[in-house]
Amino acid sequence: MKIEKNKVVSMHYTLKDGAGEVIDSSEGKDPLAFIHGLGMIIPGLEKELDGKTKGDKLNVEVEPAEAYGDRDDNLIQKVPREQFEGAGDIQKGMQFQVDTQMGPLVVVVVDVDDKEVTIDGNHPLAGVKLFFEVEVTEVRDATAEELDHGHVHGPGGHNH
Ligand code: ZN
């Protein structure tokens, strides 16, 4: 069975950045299971999996535009320190959830001085080229219930 829209794909994967650092991996866990063709994984990887079958191994390089997007300098902002009153000792690397016009956004503190805190709302992997090593472990039809729910049931998916 080939991977195409509405098939459930299970795969083991290791994700590395350009320096060879492991960012994420399914090693030691259940394979990742998803319904193909619904945008549940990043577009650049989904495209390469199209037409593959169980047992296929592939190495996929994904440019930022096909992954988590390019970095947006508009998402880096300086905020008066008073706005963080009550948040304790603000330090570089701390994460906060803030409310924006587009909904909640996780921001990271990238700089801090006496007056201002500089926050970055870019996804941590924005602007990063990604390198996937993937092994397809299963391809099957999605059940009507899975398509209705928009997610996979069973190993690597929902248990309800
Ligand atoms: Zn469900």
PDB file of N, CA, C and O and ligand atoms in Angstrom, residues 145-146 149 151-153 158 160, ligand 1:
ATOM      1  N   GLU A 145     -13.916   6.712  11.471  1.00  0.00           N
ATOM      2  CA  GLU A 145     -13.889   7.445  12.738  1.00  0.00           C
ATOM      3  C   GLU A 145     -12.646   8.332  12.846  1.00  0.00           C
ATOM      4  O   GLU A 145     -12.711   9.477  13.290  1.00  0.00           O
ATOM      5  N   GLU A 146     -11.512   7.809  12.399  1.00  0.00           N
ATOM      6  CA  GLU A 146     -10.275   8.605  12.428  1.00  0.00           C
ATOM      7  C   GLU A 146     -10.392   9.829  11.517  1.00  0.00           C
ATOM      8  O   GLU A 146      -9.972  10.933  11.877  1.00  0.00           O
ATOM      9  N   HIS A 149     -12.593  12.309  13.231  1.00  0.00           N
ATOM     10  CA  HIS A 149     -11.930  12.999  14.347  1.00  0.00           C
ATOM     11  C   HIS A 149     -10.739  13.836  13.878  1.00  0.00           C
ATOM     12  O   HIS A 149     -10.287  14.719  14.593  1.00  0.00           O
ATOM     13  N   HIS A 151      -7.694  12.653  13.567  1.00  0.00           N
ATOM     14  CA  HIS A 151      -6.450  12.171  14.176  1.00  0.00           C
ATOM     15  C   HIS A 151      -6.452  10.641  14.210  1.00  0.00           C
ATOM     16  O   HIS A 151      -7.465  10.004  13.989  1.00  0.00           O
ATOM     17  N   VAL A 152      -5.271  10.079  14.488  1.00  0.00           N
ATOM     18  CA  VAL A 152      -5.092   8.639  14.485  1.00  0.00           C
ATOM     19  C   VAL A 152      -5.466   8.064  15.839  1.00  0.00           C
ATOM     20  O   VAL A 152      -5.211   8.668  16.872  1.00  0.00           O
ATOM     21  N   HIS A 153      -6.093   6.883  15.827  1.00  0.00           N
ATOM     22  CA  HIS A 153      -6.364   6.142  17.063  1.00  0.00           C
ATOM     23  C   HIS A 153      -5.361   5.000  17.183  1.00  0.00           C
ATOM     24  O   HIS A 153      -4.864   4.500  16.198  1.00  0.00           O
ATOM     25  N   HIS A 158      -4.311   8.741  19.428  1.00  0.00           N
ATOM     26  CA  HIS A 158      -5.170   8.956  20.593  1.00  0.00           C
ATOM     27  C   HIS A 158      -5.686   7.632  21.159  1.00  0.00           C
ATOM     28  O   HIS A 158      -5.950   6.698  20.411  1.00  0.00           O
ATOM     29  N   HIS A 160      -8.781   6.892  22.980  1.00  0.00           N
ATOM     30  CA  HIS A 160     -10.078   7.230  23.587  1.00  0.00           C
ATOM     31  C   HIS A 160     -11.197   6.549  22.813  1.00  0.00           C
ATOM     32  O   HIS A 160     -10.946   5.915  21.808  1.00  0.00           O
TER      33      HIS A 160
HETATM   34 ZN    ZN B   1     -10.494  10.343  18.052  1.00  0.00          ZN
END
